[in-house]
Amino acid sequence: MKFSNAISWSLVASTAFGGSDSSTPTPASNYPVIRNVDEPKTGLSYKEEQFCLDNFLRKLEITGVTIDDKLVPLVNQNLDYIWSPRQKSGLPEIRFKPVLVVNIIGGELSTEPSFETKSSQSYVDYWFKVYSEYRKPLTDGLIHFGLDNGLVDHFKYFNEQRDKIWQHHQACLKQQILNYSPTNEEKFMHELSSLVHLLDHVKSVSKYSGGIFIIQMTSLASIKNKIGADSTTYKHAVDSLEETLASLNVYFDILVIESPNIKPQNHLQKKSQMISAASTSAFKYASKQACEVATDKCSAHGECKQNKDQWRCVCEPSFNKTTSKTTTWVGYDCGKKDVSVPANLFLWTTIALVLSLIGGIKLLASVGSDPLPGVLDAATLPTKKTI
């Protein structure tokens, strides 16, 4: 069957659908999920699997391509998703969205896969390698192929900003996920923050079209191996990733490729430098600009100054003319008030008062039990008890 004939009705439906004023998401707006397994139920050949993936990444010409009938539903599903409206009410519909491929190695989402393949992981590995050789990765694990659109500048100081990105995102997730239990897994913090930072960039750009993004995620496997897939923390990590993908789905055509049975050891080597860099980013910086970006110019309570080959915030006290009080600031970004002086004053004053009270009570008790001196005892009036 000719590919052009196979999708003719889908194109007509999607064109009419796209021209409608409705902005309510439909079931087709859910991003497709492909699971990489040893024995897929779909029974697709290697070439057919490559055809489906190339179709999503728009790497083929539609005219004159012959496909098997069993591929028509998969292709139509892909077209329905790409052309379905996913904008929120009041936002203009974005056409020709950039593609985001989320490759989860050693883990999986709670969503059931759209279909199964046996070659999708090798496919993503190949393109990840090709794009990495062509262009420097935006972060460890996230690469991009296409127009720059200010991406490089946006991600230039990502390692320095990551802690703040993560903290702000966690505050939002606590409002969205019931009894949210955050994880302290460094790789997951890095990978999810990469996606959040990418979302912030796309939101800030008025017109964004084209381009392919690929992110390889191994952190879910790391969390699962440490505390188990049934743990609340692991489930909340999956929920937080799905929440982030739902937000990205408005601006990207997303394809999730899961490889739950593949051990991520071969993909972990590139993460070692990321962990060491992230652990020191909050305290030491290579340049003044990096220090100012990471600390928001020391929270306006200090100045980035050089110490040997590194830069860090030097905090300065601030004076409030209204209250006539001076506030001292501390922390790597000078964002916390220094309460050590009043806290110490309160602590030691309280201890002194307690000790004085205990000493006074003991003194009164000892004085009351001692016999009076002879002079005072002779002057004491006799009572019935003493007669």
Short mmCIF file of C-alpha atoms in Angstrom, two decimals:
data_model
loop_
_atom_site.label_atom_id
_atom_site.label_comp_id
_atom_site.label_asym_id
_atom_site.label_seq_id
_atom_site.Cartn_x
_atom_site.Cartn_y
_atom_site.Cartn_z
CA MET A 1 0.00 0.00 0.00
CA LYS A 2 1.26 3.46 -0.88
CA PHE A 3 2.03 5.57 2.15
CA SER A 4 0.36 8.62 0.59
CA ASN A 5 -2.93 6.68 0.25
CA ALA A 6 -2.62 5.20 3.74
CA ILE A 7 -2.57 8.59 5.42
CA SER A 8 -4.87 10.51 3.10
CA TRP A 9 -7.87 10.36 5.45
CA SER A 10 -5.66 11.20 8.43
CA LEU A 11 -4.37 14.30 6.70
CA VAL A 12 -7.87 15.45 5.84
CA ALA A 13 -9.05 14.88 9.42
CA SER A 14 -6.01 16.49 10.98
CA THR A 15 -6.21 19.53 8.70
CA ALA A 16 -9.82 20.10 9.66
CA PHE A 17 -8.98 19.44 13.29
CA GLY A 18 -6.08 21.85 13.26
CA GLY A 19 -8.20 24.60 11.69
CA SER A 20 -10.79 24.46 14.43
CA ASP A 21 -10.94 27.12 17.14
CA SER A 22 -11.12 24.52 19.87
CA SER A 23 -8.06 24.38 22.10
CA THR A 24 -9.17 21.50 24.31
CA PRO A 25 -6.67 18.62 24.28
CA THR A 26 -7.95 15.31 22.94
CA PRO A 27 -6.85 11.75 23.68
CA ALA A 28 -4.65 11.93 20.58
CA SER A 29 -2.69 14.73 22.22
CA ASN A 30 -1.03 12.22 24.58
CA TYR A 31 2.56 11.70 23.53
CA PRO A 32 3.41 8.23 22.13
CA VAL A 33 5.41 5.84 24.30
CA ILE A 34 7.55 3.11 22.68
CA ARG A 35 8.93 0.28 24.79
CA ASN A 36 12.10 -1.48 23.69
CA VAL A 37 11.82 -5.23 24.41
CA ASP A 38 13.46 -8.42 23.17
CA GLU A 39 10.29 -9.88 21.69
CA PRO A 40 7.78 -7.15 20.68
CA LYS A 41 4.14 -8.13 20.25
CA THR A 42 3.72 -5.97 17.16
CA GLY A 43 5.90 -8.28 15.06
CA LEU A 44 7.39 -5.41 13.04
CA SER A 45 10.54 -5.97 11.05
CA TYR A 46 13.66 -3.92 11.65
CA LYS A 47 12.96 -1.73 8.60
CA GLU A 48 9.36 -1.20 9.64
CA GLU A 49 10.43 -0.12 13.12
CA GLN A 50 12.93 2.31 11.61
CA PHE A 51 10.19 3.62 9.33
CA CYS A 52 7.95 4.44 12.32
CA LEU A 53 10.76 6.23 14.16
CA ASP A 54 11.89 8.11 11.05
CA ASN A 55 8.30 9.12 10.44
CA PHE A 56 8.08 10.70 13.87
CA LEU A 57 11.43 12.46 13.47
CA ARG A 58 10.35 13.63 9.99
CA LYS A 59 13.34 12.04 8.31
CA LEU A 60 11.55 10.61 5.29
CA GLU A 61 9.60 11.66 2.24
CA ILE A 62 5.99 10.52 2.14
CA THR A 63 5.48 10.30 -1.59
CA GLY A 64 5.96 6.90 -3.19
CA VAL A 65 6.82 4.96 0.01
CA THR A 66 5.27 1.49 0.24
CA ILE A 67 4.34 0.19 3.70
CA ASP A 68 2.55 -2.78 5.19
CA ASP A 69 -1.09 -2.44 6.22
CA LYS A 70 -0.27 -3.11 9.90
CA LEU A 71 1.79 0.08 10.00
CA VAL A 72 -1.15 2.30 9.01
CA PRO A 73 -2.63 2.55 12.56
CA LEU A 74 0.77 3.47 14.00
CA VAL A 75 1.39 6.12 11.35
CA ASN A 76 -2.12 7.50 11.75
CA GLN A 77 -1.68 7.62 15.52
CA ASN A 78 1.51 9.60 15.05
CA LEU A 79 -0.17 12.02 12.65
CA ASP A 80 -3.15 12.48 14.96
CA TYR A 81 -0.79 13.36 17.79
CA ILE A 82 1.34 15.77 15.75
CA TRP A 83 -1.67 17.64 14.36
CA SER A 84 -3.80 17.58 17.50
CA PRO A 85 -4.26 20.91 19.36
CA ARG A 86 -2.38 20.89 22.66
CA GLN A 87 -2.36 24.60 23.47
CA LYS A 88 -3.98 25.98 26.56
CA SER A 89 -6.98 28.23 26.18
CA GLY A 90 -6.04 31.66 24.86
CA LEU A 91 -2.69 30.59 23.36
CA PRO A 92 -2.15 30.50 19.58
CA GLU A 93 -1.73 27.02 18.13
CA ILE A 94 1.94 26.19 17.46
CA ARG A 95 2.62 24.28 14.25
CA PHE A 96 5.84 22.51 13.33
CA LYS A 97 6.84 22.10 16.92
CA PRO A 98 10.37 20.92 17.78
CA VAL A 99 10.71 17.21 18.50
CA LEU A 100 11.74 15.97 21.95
CA VAL A 101 12.86 12.34 22.28
CA VAL A 102 12.97 11.20 25.92
CA ASN A 103 15.00 8.00 26.20
CA ILE A 104 14.48 6.29 29.58
CA ILE A 105 17.12 3.60 30.12
CA GLY A 106 16.48 1.01 32.81
CA GLY A 107 13.10 2.48 33.79
CA GLU A 108 9.61 3.19 32.54
CA LEU A 109 6.66 5.52 32.99
CA SER A 110 3.31 4.54 34.43
CA THR A 111 1.77 5.03 30.97
CA GLU A 112 1.19 1.94 28.84
CA PRO A 113 3.33 1.96 25.67
CA SER A 114 1.74 2.72 22.30
CA PHE A 115 3.66 -0.15 20.71
CA GLU A 116 6.79 -2.24 21.22
CA THR A 117 10.01 -2.49 19.23
CA LYS A 118 13.33 -4.28 19.52
CA SER A 119 15.60 -1.74 17.81
CA SER A 120 14.48 1.65 19.16
CA GLN A 121 17.30 1.85 21.76
CA SER A 122 20.03 1.29 19.18
CA TYR A 123 18.28 3.85 16.98
CA VAL A 124 18.37 6.53 19.72
CA ASP A 125 21.95 5.66 20.65
CA TYR A 126 22.98 6.16 17.03
CA TRP A 127 21.35 9.56 16.64
CA PHE A 128 22.54 10.67 20.07
CA LYS A 129 26.10 9.92 19.00
CA VAL A 130 25.67 11.65 15.63
CA TYR A 131 24.20 14.81 17.12
CA SER A 132 26.80 14.87 19.91
CA GLU A 133 29.59 14.83 17.32
CA TYR A 134 27.90 17.57 15.32
CA ARG A 135 27.10 19.92 18.18
CA LYS A 136 28.15 20.26 21.82
CA PRO A 137 25.50 18.90 24.22
CA LEU A 138 23.43 21.48 26.09
CA THR A 139 23.88 19.48 29.30
CA ASP A 140 25.21 16.03 30.13
CA GLY A 141 22.51 13.87 28.58
CA LEU A 142 20.63 16.55 26.58
CA ILE A 143 21.57 17.29 22.96
CA HIS A 144 20.02 19.43 20.24
CA PHE A 145 20.09 19.49 16.46
CA GLY A 146 18.65 22.47 14.60
CA LEU A 147 18.50 26.25 14.93
CA ASP A 148 20.15 27.69 18.00
CA ASN A 149 17.43 30.20 19.00
CA GLY A 150 19.57 31.35 21.95
CA LEU A 151 19.80 27.85 23.41
CA VAL A 152 23.55 27.87 24.00
CA ASP A 153 23.40 31.13 25.95
CA HIS A 154 20.41 29.89 27.94
CA PHE A 155 22.23 26.72 29.02
CA LYS A 156 25.65 28.34 29.42
CA TYR A 157 25.44 28.47 33.21
CA PHE A 158 23.04 25.58 33.74
CA ASN A 159 25.28 23.80 36.28
CA GLU A 160 25.45 26.96 38.37
CA GLN A 161 21.67 27.49 38.16
CA ARG A 162 20.64 23.87 38.64
CA ASP A 163 20.14 24.01 42.40
CA LYS A 164 17.74 26.94 42.16
CA ILE A 165 15.90 25.37 39.21
CA TRP A 166 15.45 22.17 41.19
CA GLN A 167 14.30 23.90 44.40
CA HIS A 168 11.75 26.02 42.56
CA HIS A 169 10.45 23.00 40.63
CA GLN A 170 10.13 20.95 43.81
CA ALA A 171 8.03 23.71 45.38
CA CYS A 172 5.65 23.49 42.40
CA LEU A 173 5.50 19.69 42.52
CA LYS A 174 4.51 19.70 46.20
CA GLN A 175 1.35 21.54 45.16
CA GLN A 176 0.59 19.11 42.31
CA ILE A 177 1.45 15.69 43.82
CA LEU A 178 -0.23 14.57 47.03
CA ASN A 179 2.22 13.92 49.89
CA TYR A 180 5.12 14.47 47.49
CA SER A 181 8.34 12.75 48.58
CA PRO A 182 11.31 14.32 46.75
CA THR A 183 14.42 12.35 45.87
CA ASN A 184 18.02 13.43 46.47
CA GLU A 185 19.35 11.40 43.53
CA GLU A 186 21.89 13.67 41.81
CA LYS A 187 21.31 12.25 38.33
CA PHE A 188 17.54 12.67 38.55
CA MET A 189 17.91 16.24 39.82
CA HIS A 190 20.20 16.98 36.88
CA GLU A 191 18.05 15.33 34.22
CA LEU A 192 14.72 16.78 35.35
CA SER A 193 16.24 20.23 35.81
CA SER A 194 17.51 20.01 32.22
CA LEU A 195 13.95 19.50 30.97
CA VAL A 196 12.59 22.28 33.19
CA HIS A 197 15.28 24.66 31.96
CA LEU A 198 14.46 23.73 28.36
CA LEU A 199 10.78 24.45 29.03
CA ASP A 200 11.66 27.86 30.49
CA HIS A 201 13.60 28.70 27.34
CA VAL A 202 10.82 27.71 24.93
CA LYS A 203 8.30 29.72 26.95
CA SER A 204 10.51 32.79 26.67
CA VAL A 205 10.86 32.57 22.88
CA SER A 206 7.97 34.09 20.93
CA LYS A 207 8.46 31.93 17.83
CA TYR A 208 10.10 28.54 17.98
CA SER A 209 10.04 26.03 15.15
CA GLY A 210 11.95 22.94 14.11
CA GLY A 211 14.80 21.19 15.79
CA ILE A 212 15.25 17.80 17.46
CA PHE A 213 16.12 17.30 21.13
CA ILE A 214 17.22 14.00 22.64
CA ILE A 215 17.69 13.38 26.34
CA GLN A 216 18.91 10.08 27.74
CA MET A 217 17.76 9.43 31.31
CA THR A 218 19.31 6.77 33.56
CA SER A 219 18.29 8.18 36.95
CA LEU A 220 15.06 6.20 37.31
CA ALA A 221 17.09 3.01 37.10
CA SER A 222 19.44 4.33 39.77
CA ILE A 223 16.54 5.17 42.13
CA LYS A 224 14.88 1.81 41.44
CA ASN A 225 18.09 -0.11 42.19
CA LYS A 226 18.64 1.75 45.47
CA ILE A 227 15.18 1.76 47.03
CA GLY A 228 12.97 -0.30 44.72
CA ALA A 229 10.29 0.38 42.11
CA ASP A 230 7.53 0.01 44.73
CA SER A 231 8.89 2.81 46.92
CA THR A 232 6.96 6.06 47.26
CA THR A 233 10.03 8.06 46.25
CA TYR A 234 10.41 6.16 42.97
CA LYS A 235 6.72 6.52 42.14
CA HIS A 236 6.83 10.23 42.88
CA ALA A 237 9.94 10.56 40.70
CA VAL A 238 7.97 9.02 37.82
CA ASP A 239 5.01 11.30 38.59
CA SER A 240 7.24 14.38 38.58
CA LEU A 241 8.75 13.38 35.23
CA GLU A 242 5.28 12.85 33.76
CA GLU A 243 4.14 16.24 35.10
CA THR A 244 7.12 17.89 33.40
CA LEU A 245 6.47 16.06 30.11
CA ALA A 246 2.82 17.16 30.24
CA SER A 247 4.00 20.79 30.41
CA LEU A 248 6.51 20.25 27.59
CA ASN A 249 3.81 18.59 25.47
CA VAL A 250 2.32 22.00 24.73
CA TYR A 251 5.49 23.17 23.00
CA PHE A 252 7.05 19.93 21.70
CA ASP A 253 6.14 16.81 19.79
CA ILE A 254 7.30 14.26 22.38
CA LEU A 255 8.34 10.67 21.81
CA VAL A 256 9.20 8.55 24.86
CA ILE A 257 11.36 5.48 24.25
CA GLU A 258 11.68 3.15 27.24
CA SER A 259 14.25 0.40 27.66
CA PRO A 260 13.38 -1.05 31.07
CA ASN A 261 15.40 -4.26 30.59
CA ILE A 262 18.65 -2.58 29.58
CA LYS A 263 21.19 -1.90 32.31
CA PRO A 264 22.31 1.72 32.16
CA GLN A 265 25.94 1.11 33.14
CA ASN A 266 27.14 1.82 29.61
CA HIS A 267 25.39 5.18 29.66
CA LEU A 268 26.63 6.32 33.08
CA GLN A 269 30.21 7.29 32.30
CA LYS A 270 29.22 10.70 30.97
CA LYS A 271 27.47 11.48 34.28
CA SER A 272 30.56 11.42 36.52
CA GLN A 273 31.73 14.92 35.64
CA MET A 274 28.18 16.24 36.03
CA ILE A 275 27.89 15.02 39.63
CA SER A 276 31.21 16.54 40.70
CA ALA A 277 30.40 19.82 38.98
CA ALA A 278 26.95 20.04 40.53
CA SER A 279 28.24 19.36 44.04
CA THR A 280 30.60 22.33 43.95
CA SER A 281 28.54 24.72 41.85
CA ALA A 282 26.86 26.26 44.88
CA PHE A 283 30.13 27.45 46.42
CA LYS A 284 32.79 28.04 43.77
CA TYR A 285 32.58 29.58 40.32
CA ALA A 286 35.01 29.94 37.46
CA SER A 287 34.12 33.52 36.54
CA LYS A 288 32.39 36.57 37.95
CA GLN A 289 29.54 36.26 35.47
CA ALA A 290 28.96 32.62 36.44
CA CYS A 291 28.87 33.64 40.10
CA GLU A 292 26.38 36.43 39.43
CA VAL A 293 24.11 34.20 37.33
CA ALA A 294 24.12 31.35 39.85
CA THR A 295 23.50 33.55 42.91
CA ASP A 296 21.33 36.21 41.28
CA LYS A 297 24.09 38.75 41.99
CA CYS A 298 24.42 37.49 45.56
CA SER A 299 20.70 38.15 46.14
CA ALA A 300 21.51 41.89 46.07
CA HIS A 301 23.13 41.49 49.50
CA GLY A 302 26.76 41.28 48.47
CA GLU A 303 29.21 41.12 45.61
CA CYS A 304 31.02 38.37 43.72
CA LYS A 305 34.73 38.63 44.45
CA GLN A 306 37.71 36.61 43.35
CA ASN A 307 39.70 34.40 45.69
CA LYS A 308 42.67 32.95 43.82
CA ASP A 309 41.18 31.28 40.71
CA GLN A 310 37.61 31.09 42.02
CA TRP A 311 34.76 33.48 42.56
CA ARG A 312 32.30 33.50 45.43
CA CYS A 313 29.84 35.84 47.15
CA VAL A 314 31.10 38.20 49.83
CA CYS A 315 28.03 39.25 51.83
CA GLU A 316 27.49 42.80 53.06
CA PRO A 317 25.12 43.94 55.86
CA SER A 318 22.12 46.05 54.91
CA PHE A 319 20.65 48.93 56.91
CA ASN A 320 16.91 49.60 57.08
CA LYS A 321 16.33 53.32 57.55
CA THR A 322 12.67 52.79 58.49
CA THR A 323 13.36 50.45 61.40
CA SER A 324 16.94 51.66 61.98
CA LYS A 325 18.12 48.04 62.04
CA THR A 326 21.11 46.39 60.42
CA THR A 327 20.67 42.93 58.90
CA THR A 328 23.59 40.59 58.35
CA TRP A 329 23.39 38.10 55.45
CA VAL A 330 24.99 34.67 55.08
CA GLY A 331 24.91 31.69 52.72
CA TYR A 332 26.61 30.93 49.43
CA ASP A 333 24.23 33.38 47.72
CA CYS A 334 23.80 35.78 50.68
CA GLY A 335 20.12 34.86 50.72
CA LYS A 336 19.74 33.99 54.41
CA LYS A 337 19.58 36.30 57.40
CA ASP A 338 22.31 35.81 59.97
CA VAL A 339 20.44 35.08 63.20
CA SER A 340 23.42 33.63 65.03
CA VAL A 341 23.96 36.70 67.27
CA PRO A 342 20.36 37.06 68.55
CA ALA A 343 20.03 33.26 68.74
CA ASN A 344 23.18 32.96 70.86
CA LEU A 345 22.10 35.90 73.02
CA PHE A 346 18.68 34.32 73.62
CA LEU A 347 20.20 30.89 74.27
CA TRP A 348 22.80 31.96 76.82
CA THR A 349 20.45 34.42 78.53
CA THR A 350 17.90 31.65 78.94
CA ILE A 351 20.53 29.27 80.32
CA ALA A 352 21.76 31.93 82.77
CA LEU A 353 18.21 32.63 84.01
CA VAL A 354 17.47 28.93 84.45
CA LEU A 355 20.71 28.39 86.38
CA SER A 356 20.01 31.44 88.56
CA LEU A 357 16.50 30.19 89.29
CA ILE A 358 17.74 26.71 90.20
CA GLY A 359 20.51 28.18 92.38
CA GLY A 360 18.04 30.48 94.17
CA ILE A 361 15.65 27.63 94.91
CA LYS A 362 18.48 25.48 96.27
CA LEU A 363 19.73 28.36 98.44
CA LEU A 364 16.29 28.98 99.92
CA ALA A 365 15.82 25.27 100.59
CA SER A 366 19.17 24.97 102.36
CA VAL A 367 18.61 28.12 104.45
CA GLY A 368 15.19 26.92 105.60
CA SER A 369 16.55 23.60 106.90
CA ASP A 370 19.60 24.99 108.80
CA PRO A 371 19.26 25.75 112.62
CA LEU A 372 19.18 29.39 113.61
CA PRO A 373 22.20 30.97 115.37
CA GLY A 374 22.11 31.10 119.20
CA VAL A 375 21.29 34.83 119.46
CA LEU A 376 18.40 34.54 117.01
CA ASP A 377 17.24 31.34 118.60
CA ALA A 378 17.09 32.97 122.13
CA ALA A 379 15.10 35.87 120.75
CA THR A 380 12.57 33.58 119.20
CA LEU A 381 9.19 33.67 120.97
CA PRO A 382 8.19 30.35 122.50
CA THR A 383 5.36 28.46 120.92
CA LYS A 384 3.20 25.61 122.09
CA LYS A 385 5.50 23.21 120.28
CA THR A 386 8.61 24.53 122.07
CA ILE A 387 7.13 24.65 125.63
#
